[in-house]
PDB file of C-alpha atoms in Angstrom:
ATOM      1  CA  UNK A   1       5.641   2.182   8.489  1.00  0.00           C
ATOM      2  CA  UNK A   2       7.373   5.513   7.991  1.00  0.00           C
ATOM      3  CA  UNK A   3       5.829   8.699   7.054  1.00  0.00           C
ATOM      4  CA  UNK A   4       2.615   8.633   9.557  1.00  0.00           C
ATOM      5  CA  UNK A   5       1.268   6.655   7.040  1.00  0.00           C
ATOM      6  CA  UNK A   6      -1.552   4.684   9.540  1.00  0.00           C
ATOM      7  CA  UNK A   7      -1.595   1.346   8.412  1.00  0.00           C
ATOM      8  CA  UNK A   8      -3.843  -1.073  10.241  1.00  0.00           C
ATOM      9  CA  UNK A   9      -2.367  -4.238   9.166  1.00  0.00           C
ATOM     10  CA  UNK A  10       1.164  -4.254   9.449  1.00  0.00           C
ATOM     11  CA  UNK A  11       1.622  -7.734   8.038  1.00  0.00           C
ATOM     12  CA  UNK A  12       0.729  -6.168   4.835  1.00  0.00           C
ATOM     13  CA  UNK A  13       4.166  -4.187   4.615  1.00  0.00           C
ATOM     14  CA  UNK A  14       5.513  -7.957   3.111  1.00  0.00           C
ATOM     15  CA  UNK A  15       3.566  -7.013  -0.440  1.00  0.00           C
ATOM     16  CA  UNK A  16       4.903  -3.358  -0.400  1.00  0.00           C
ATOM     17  CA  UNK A  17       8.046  -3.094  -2.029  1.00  0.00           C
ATOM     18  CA  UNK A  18       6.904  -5.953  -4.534  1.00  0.00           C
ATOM     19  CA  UNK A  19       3.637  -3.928  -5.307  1.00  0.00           C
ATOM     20  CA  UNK A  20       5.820  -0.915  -5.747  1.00  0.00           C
ATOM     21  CA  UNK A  21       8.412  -2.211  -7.818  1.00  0.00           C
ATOM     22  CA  UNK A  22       6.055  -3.684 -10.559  1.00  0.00           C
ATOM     23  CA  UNK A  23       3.936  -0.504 -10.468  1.00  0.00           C
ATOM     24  CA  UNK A  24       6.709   1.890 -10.824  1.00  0.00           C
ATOM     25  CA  UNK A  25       8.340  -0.415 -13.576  1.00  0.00           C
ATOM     26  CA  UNK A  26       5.005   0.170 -15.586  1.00  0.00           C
ATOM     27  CA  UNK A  27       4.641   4.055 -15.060  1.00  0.00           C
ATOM     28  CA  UNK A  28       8.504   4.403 -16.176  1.00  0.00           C
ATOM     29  CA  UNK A  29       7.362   2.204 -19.404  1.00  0.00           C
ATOM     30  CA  UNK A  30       4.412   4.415 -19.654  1.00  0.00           C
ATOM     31  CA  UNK A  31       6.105   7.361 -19.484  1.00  0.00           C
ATOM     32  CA  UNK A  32       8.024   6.695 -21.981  1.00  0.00           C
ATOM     33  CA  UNK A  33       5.685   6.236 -24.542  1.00  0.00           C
ATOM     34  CA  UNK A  34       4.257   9.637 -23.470  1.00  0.00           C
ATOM     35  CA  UNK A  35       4.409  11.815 -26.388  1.00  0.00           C
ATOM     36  CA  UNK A  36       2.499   9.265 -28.275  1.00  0.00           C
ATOM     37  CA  UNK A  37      -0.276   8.957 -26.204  1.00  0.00           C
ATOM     38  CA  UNK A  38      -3.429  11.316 -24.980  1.00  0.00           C
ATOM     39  CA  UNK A  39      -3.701  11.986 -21.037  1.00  0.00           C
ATOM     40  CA  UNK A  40      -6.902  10.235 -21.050  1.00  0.00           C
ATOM     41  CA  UNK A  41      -4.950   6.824 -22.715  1.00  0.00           C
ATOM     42  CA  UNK A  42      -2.283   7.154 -20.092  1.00  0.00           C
ATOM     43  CA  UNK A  43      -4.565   7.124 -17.300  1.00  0.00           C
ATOM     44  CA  UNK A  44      -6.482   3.992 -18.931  1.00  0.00           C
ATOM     45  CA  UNK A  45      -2.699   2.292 -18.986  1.00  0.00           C
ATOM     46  CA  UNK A  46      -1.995   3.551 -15.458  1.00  0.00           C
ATOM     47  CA  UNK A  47      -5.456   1.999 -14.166  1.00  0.00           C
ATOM     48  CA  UNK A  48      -4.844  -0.923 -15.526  1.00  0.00           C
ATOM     49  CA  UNK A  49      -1.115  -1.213 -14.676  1.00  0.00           C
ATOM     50  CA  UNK A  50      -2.317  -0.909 -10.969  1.00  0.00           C
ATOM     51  CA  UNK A  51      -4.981  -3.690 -11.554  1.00  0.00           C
ATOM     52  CA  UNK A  52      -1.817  -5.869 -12.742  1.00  0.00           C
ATOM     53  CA  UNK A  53       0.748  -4.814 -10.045  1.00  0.00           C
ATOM     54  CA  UNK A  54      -1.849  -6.126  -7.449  1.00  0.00           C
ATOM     55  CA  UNK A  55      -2.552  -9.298  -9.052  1.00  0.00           C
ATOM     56  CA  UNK A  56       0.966  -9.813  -9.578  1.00  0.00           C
ATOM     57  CA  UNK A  57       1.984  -9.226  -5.979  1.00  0.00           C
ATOM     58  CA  UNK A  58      -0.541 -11.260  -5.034  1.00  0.00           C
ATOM     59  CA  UNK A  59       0.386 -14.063  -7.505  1.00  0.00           C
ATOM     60  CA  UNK A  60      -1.447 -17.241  -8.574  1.00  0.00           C
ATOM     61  CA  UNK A  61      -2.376 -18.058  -4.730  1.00  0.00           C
ATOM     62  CA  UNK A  62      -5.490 -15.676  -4.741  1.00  0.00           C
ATOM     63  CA  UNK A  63      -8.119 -16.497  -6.970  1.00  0.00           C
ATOM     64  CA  UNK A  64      -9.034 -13.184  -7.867  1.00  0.00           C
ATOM     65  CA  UNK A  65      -5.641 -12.212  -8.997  1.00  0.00           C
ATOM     66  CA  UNK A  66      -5.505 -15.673 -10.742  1.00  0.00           C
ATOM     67  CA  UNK A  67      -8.689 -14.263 -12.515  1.00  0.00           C
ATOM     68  CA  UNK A  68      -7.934 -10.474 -13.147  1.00  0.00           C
ATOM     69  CA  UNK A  69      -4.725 -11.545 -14.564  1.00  0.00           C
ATOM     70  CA  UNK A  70      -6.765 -14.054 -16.836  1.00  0.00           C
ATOM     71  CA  UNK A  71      -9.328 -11.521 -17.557  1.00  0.00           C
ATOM     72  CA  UNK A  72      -6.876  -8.974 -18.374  1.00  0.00           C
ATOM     73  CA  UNK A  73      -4.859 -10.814 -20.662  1.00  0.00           C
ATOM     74  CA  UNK A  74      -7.052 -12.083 -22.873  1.00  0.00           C
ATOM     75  CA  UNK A  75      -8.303  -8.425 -23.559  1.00  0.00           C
ATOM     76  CA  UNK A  76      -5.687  -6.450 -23.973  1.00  0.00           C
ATOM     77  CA  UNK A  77      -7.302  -3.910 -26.311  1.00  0.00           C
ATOM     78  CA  UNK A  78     -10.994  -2.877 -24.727  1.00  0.00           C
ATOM     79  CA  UNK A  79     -10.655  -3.447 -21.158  1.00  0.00           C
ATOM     80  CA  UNK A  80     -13.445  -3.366 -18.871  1.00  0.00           C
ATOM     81  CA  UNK A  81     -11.642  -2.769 -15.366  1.00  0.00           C
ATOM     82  CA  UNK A  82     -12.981  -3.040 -11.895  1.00  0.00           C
ATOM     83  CA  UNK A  83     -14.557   0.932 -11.744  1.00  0.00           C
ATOM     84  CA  UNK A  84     -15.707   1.179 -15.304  1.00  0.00           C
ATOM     85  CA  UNK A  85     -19.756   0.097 -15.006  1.00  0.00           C
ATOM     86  CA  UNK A  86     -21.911   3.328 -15.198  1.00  0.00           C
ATOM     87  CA  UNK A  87     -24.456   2.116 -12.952  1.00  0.00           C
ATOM     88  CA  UNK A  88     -27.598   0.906 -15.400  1.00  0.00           C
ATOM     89  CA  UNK A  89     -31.207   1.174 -14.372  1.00  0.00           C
ATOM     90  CA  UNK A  90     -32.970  -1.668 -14.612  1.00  0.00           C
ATOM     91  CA  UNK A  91     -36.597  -1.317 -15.219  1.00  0.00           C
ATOM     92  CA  UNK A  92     -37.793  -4.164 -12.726  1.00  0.00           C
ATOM     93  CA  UNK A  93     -36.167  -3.263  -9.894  1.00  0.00           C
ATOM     94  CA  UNK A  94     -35.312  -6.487  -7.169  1.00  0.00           C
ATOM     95  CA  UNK A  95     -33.748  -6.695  -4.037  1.00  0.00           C
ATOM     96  CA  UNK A  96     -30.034  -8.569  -4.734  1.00  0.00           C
ATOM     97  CA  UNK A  97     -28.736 -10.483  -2.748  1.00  0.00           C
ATOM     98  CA  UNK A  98     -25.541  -8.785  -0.779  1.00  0.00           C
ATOM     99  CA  UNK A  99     -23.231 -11.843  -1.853  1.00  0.00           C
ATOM    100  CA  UNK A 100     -24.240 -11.264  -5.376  1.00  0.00           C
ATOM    101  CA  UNK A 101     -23.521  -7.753  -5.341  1.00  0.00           C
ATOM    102  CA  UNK A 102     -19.788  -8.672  -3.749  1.00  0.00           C
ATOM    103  CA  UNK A 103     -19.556 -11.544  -6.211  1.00  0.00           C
ATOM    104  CA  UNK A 104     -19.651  -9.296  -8.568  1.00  0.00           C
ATOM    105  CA  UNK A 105     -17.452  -6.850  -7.857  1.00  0.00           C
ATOM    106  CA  UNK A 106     -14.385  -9.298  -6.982  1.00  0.00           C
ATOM    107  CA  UNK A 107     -12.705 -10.597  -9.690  1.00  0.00           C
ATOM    108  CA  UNK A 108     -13.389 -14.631 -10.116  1.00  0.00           C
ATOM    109  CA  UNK A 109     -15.986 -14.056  -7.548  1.00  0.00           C
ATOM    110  CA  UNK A 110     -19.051 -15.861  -9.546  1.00  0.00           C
ATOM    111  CA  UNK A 111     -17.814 -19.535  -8.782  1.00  0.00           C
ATOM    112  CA  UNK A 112     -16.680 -19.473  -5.249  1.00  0.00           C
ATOM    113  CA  UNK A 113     -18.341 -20.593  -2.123  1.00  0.00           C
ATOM    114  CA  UNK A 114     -19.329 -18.344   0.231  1.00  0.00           C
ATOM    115  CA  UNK A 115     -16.399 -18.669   2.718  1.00  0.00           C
ATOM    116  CA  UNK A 116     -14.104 -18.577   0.222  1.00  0.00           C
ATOM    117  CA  UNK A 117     -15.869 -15.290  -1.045  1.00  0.00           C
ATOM    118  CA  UNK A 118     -15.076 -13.763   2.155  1.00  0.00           C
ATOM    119  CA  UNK A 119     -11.813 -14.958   2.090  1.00  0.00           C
ATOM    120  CA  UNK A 120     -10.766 -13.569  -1.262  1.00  0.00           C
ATOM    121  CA  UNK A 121     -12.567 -10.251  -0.272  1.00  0.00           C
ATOM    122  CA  UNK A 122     -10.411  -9.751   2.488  1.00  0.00           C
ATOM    123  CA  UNK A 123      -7.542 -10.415   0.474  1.00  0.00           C
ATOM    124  CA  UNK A 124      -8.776  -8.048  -2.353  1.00  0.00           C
ATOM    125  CA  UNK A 125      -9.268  -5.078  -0.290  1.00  0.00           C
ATOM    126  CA  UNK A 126      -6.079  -5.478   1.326  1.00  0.00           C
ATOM    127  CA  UNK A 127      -4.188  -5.460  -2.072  1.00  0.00           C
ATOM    128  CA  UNK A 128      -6.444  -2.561  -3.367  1.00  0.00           C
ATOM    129  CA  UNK A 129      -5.976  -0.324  -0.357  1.00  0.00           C
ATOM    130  CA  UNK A 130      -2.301  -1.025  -0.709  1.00  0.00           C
ATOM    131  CA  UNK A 131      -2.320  -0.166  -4.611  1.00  0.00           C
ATOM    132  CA  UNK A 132      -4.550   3.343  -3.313  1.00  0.00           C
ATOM    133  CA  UNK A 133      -1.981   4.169  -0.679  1.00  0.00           C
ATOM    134  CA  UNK A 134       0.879   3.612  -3.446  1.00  0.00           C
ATOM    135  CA  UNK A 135      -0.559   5.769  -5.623  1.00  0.00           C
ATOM    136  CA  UNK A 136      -1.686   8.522  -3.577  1.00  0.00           C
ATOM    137  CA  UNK A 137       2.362   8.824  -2.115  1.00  0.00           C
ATOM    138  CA  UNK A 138       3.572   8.978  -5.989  1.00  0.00           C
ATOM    139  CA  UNK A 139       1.005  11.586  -6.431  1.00  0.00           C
ATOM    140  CA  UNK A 140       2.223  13.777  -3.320  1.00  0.00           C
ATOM    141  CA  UNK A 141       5.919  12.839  -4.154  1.00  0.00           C
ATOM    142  CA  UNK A 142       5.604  14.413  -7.512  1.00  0.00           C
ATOM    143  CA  UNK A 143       4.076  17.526  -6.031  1.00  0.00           C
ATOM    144  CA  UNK A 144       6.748  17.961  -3.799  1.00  0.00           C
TER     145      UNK A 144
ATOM    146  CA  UNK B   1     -10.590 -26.931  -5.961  1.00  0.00           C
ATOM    147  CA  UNK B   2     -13.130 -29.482  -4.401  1.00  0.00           C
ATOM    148  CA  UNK B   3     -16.312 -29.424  -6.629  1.00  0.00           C
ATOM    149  CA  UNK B   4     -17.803 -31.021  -3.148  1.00  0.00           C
ATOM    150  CA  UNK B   5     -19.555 -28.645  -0.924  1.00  0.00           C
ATOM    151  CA  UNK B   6     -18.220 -28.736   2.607  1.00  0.00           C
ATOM    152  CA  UNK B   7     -19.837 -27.830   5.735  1.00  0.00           C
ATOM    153  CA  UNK B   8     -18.612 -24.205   6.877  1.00  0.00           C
ATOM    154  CA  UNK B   9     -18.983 -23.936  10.160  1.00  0.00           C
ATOM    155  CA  UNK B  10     -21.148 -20.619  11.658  1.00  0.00           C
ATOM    156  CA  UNK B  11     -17.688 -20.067  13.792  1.00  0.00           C
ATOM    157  CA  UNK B  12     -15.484 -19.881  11.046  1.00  0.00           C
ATOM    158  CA  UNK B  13     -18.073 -17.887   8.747  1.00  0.00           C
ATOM    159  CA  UNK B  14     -18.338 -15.511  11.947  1.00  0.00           C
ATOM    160  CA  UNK B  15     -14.427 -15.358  12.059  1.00  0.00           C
ATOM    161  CA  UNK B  16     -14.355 -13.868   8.415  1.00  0.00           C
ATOM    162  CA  UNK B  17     -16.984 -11.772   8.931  1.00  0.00           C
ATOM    163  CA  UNK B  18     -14.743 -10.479  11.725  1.00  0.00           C
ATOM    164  CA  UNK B  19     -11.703 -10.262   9.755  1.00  0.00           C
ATOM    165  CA  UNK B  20     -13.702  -8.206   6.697  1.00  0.00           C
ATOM    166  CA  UNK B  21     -14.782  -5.627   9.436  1.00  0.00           C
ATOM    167  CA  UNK B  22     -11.282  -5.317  10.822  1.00  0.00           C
ATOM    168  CA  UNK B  23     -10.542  -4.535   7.493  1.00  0.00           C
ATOM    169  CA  UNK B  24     -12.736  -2.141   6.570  1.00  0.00           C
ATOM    170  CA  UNK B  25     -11.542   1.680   7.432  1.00  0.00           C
ATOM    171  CA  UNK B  26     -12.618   3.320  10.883  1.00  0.00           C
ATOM    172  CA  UNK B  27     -15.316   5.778   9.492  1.00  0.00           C
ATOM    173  CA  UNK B  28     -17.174   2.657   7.618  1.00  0.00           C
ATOM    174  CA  UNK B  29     -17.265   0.546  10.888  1.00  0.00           C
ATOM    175  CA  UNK B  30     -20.544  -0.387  13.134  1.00  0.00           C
ATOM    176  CA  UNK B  31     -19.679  -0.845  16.615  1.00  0.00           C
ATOM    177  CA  UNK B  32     -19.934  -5.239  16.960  1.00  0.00           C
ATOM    178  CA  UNK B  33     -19.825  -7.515  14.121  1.00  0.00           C
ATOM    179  CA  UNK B  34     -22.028 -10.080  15.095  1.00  0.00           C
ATOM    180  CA  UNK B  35     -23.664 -12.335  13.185  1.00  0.00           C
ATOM    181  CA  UNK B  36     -27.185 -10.350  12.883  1.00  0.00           C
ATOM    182  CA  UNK B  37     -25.316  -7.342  10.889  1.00  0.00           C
ATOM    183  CA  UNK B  38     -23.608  -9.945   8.510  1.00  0.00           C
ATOM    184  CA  UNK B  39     -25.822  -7.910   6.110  1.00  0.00           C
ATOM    185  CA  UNK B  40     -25.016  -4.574   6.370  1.00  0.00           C
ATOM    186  CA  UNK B  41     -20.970  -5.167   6.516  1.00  0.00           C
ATOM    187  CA  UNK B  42     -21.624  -7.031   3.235  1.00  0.00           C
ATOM    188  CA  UNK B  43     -23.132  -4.086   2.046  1.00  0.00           C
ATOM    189  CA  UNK B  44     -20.773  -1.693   3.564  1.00  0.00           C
ATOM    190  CA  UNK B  45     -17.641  -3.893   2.103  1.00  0.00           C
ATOM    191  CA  UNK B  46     -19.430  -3.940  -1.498  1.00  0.00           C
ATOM    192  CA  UNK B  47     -19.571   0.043  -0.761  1.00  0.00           C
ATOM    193  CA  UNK B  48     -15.724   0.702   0.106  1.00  0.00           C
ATOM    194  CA  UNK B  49     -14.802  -1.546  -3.004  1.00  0.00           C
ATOM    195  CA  UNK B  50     -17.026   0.663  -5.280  1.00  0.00           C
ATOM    196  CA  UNK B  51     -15.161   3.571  -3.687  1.00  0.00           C
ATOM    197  CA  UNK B  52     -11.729   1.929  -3.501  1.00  0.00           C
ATOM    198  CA  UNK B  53     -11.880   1.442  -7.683  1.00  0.00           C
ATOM    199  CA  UNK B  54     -13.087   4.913  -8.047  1.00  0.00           C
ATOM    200  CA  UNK B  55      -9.833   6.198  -6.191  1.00  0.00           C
ATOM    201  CA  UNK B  56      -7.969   4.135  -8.535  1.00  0.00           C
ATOM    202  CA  UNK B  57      -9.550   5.676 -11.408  1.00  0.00           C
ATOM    203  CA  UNK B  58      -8.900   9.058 -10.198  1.00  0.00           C
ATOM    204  CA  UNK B  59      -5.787   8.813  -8.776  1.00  0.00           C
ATOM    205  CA  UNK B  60      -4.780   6.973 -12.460  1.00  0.00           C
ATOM    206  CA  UNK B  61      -5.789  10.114 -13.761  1.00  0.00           C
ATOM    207  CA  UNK B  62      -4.295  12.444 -11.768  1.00  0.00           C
ATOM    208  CA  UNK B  63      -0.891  10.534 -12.564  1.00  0.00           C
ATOM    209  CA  UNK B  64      -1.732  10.928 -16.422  1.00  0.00           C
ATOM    210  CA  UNK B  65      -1.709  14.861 -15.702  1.00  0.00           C
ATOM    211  CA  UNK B  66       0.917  14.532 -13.762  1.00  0.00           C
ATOM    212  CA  UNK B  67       3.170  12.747 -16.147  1.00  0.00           C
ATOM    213  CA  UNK B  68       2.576  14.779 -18.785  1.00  0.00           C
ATOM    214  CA  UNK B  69       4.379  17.537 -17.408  1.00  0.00           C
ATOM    215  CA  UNK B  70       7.052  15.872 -15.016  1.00  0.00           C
ATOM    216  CA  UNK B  71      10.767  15.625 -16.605  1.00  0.00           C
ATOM    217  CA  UNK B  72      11.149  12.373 -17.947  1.00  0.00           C
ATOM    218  CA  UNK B  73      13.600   9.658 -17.116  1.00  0.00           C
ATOM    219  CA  UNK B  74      14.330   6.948 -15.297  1.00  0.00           C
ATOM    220  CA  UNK B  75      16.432   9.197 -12.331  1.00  0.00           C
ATOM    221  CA  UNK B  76      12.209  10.125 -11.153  1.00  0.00           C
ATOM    222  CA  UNK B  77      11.535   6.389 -10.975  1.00  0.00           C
ATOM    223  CA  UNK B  78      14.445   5.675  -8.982  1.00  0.00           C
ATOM    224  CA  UNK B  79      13.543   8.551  -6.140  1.00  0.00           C
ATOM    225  CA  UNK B  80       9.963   7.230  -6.001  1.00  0.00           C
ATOM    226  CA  UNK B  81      11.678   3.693  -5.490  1.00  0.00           C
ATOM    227  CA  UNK B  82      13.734   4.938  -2.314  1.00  0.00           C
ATOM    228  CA  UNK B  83      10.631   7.060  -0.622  1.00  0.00           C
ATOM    229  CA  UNK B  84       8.624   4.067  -0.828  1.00  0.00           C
ATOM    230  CA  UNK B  85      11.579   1.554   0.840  1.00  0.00           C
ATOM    231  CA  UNK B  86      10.195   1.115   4.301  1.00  0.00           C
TER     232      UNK B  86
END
């Protein structure tokens, strides 16, 4: 990968230019409904553009992206994306279980078995370091 | 999907377990990924997640300011398209 970039999974390059192109596609449609909108609405479009872009690249064979995509979808209006909790104390406090936590934090994660937990986690953070890495290079290519 | 729980084998468990550590960044890694940590690179993978989403959130923001004062048109799309062609 070009740029010094350090990418420790090179088979990942494959999703790249599709993540890209569906991202960039979004932020040009984005920004050009800029006047309209307030900094703080743009970014809430821009979050969950990248949500989309990485469950589109990733297409119907993941089961997360099969379930962000559903999730998304069906509430297009208030959104609760992956990032948005504040974290809520609870007043009995218990020892969860580490799957639970995960289960909760992947998309779809609730109904799968454990393997397939792992499976779709690995998948998930590849996307969503991917999307990271996108972003920060649009950031640094606008500053320069 | 099968509705039919099938036996996962501790090998194959093990082997994701080693694929989620090889996964996770250098600064976040334990040295060995055996089975008796299983634990704590759940817990570290539920961490870099959590931290993953928050750079998503920031970095969405930091493209809001960004956008609102970048000259706009379609020409700025198309030279973020060729830097990112690897």
């Amino acid at each position: 990968m070009k740029g010094g970039n350090p990418n420790p999974n090179p088979n990942s390059n494959p999703k790249k230019p599709l993540l890209a192109n569906h991202f960039i596609q979004a932020l040009t449609r984005i920004n050009l409904a800029a006047q309209t909108s307030s900094t703080r609405q743009r970014s809430h479009c821009i979050k969950r553009a990248a949500y989309v872009s990485m469950a589109c690249a990733a297409g119907s064979r993941r089961a997360w992206s099969r379930a962000m995509l559903q999730k998304i979808r069906l509430r297009s209006r208030v959104l609760r994306l992956p990032g948005d909790r504040r974290s809520i104390v609870s007043v009995v406090r218990r020892e969860e279980n580490r799957a639970d936590v995960l289960r909760k934090l992947l998309p779809g994660g609730q109904a799968m078995e454990f393997s397939s937990l792992l499976e779709e986690t690995a998948s998930y953070i590849q996307y969503l370091s991917a999307q990271v890495r996108l972003m920060q290079t649009i950031v640094d290519s606008m500053f320069g | 999907m099968s509705s039919r729980r099938s036996r996962i084998s501790e090998e194959e468990i093990n082997e994701l377990i080693s694929k989620l550590h090889s996964l996770l960044p250098e600064s976040r890694r334990r040295s060995g990924a055996s089975r008796a940590s299983a634990a704590k690179l759940l817990k570290e993978t539920c961490s870099y997640i959590k931290s993953l989403n928050r750079e998503v959130n920031d970095l969405s923001d930091r493209l809001s300011d960004l956008m609102a004062t970048m000259d706009t048109n379609s020409a700025q799309a198309e030279i973020i398209r060729e830097l990112l062609r690897s």
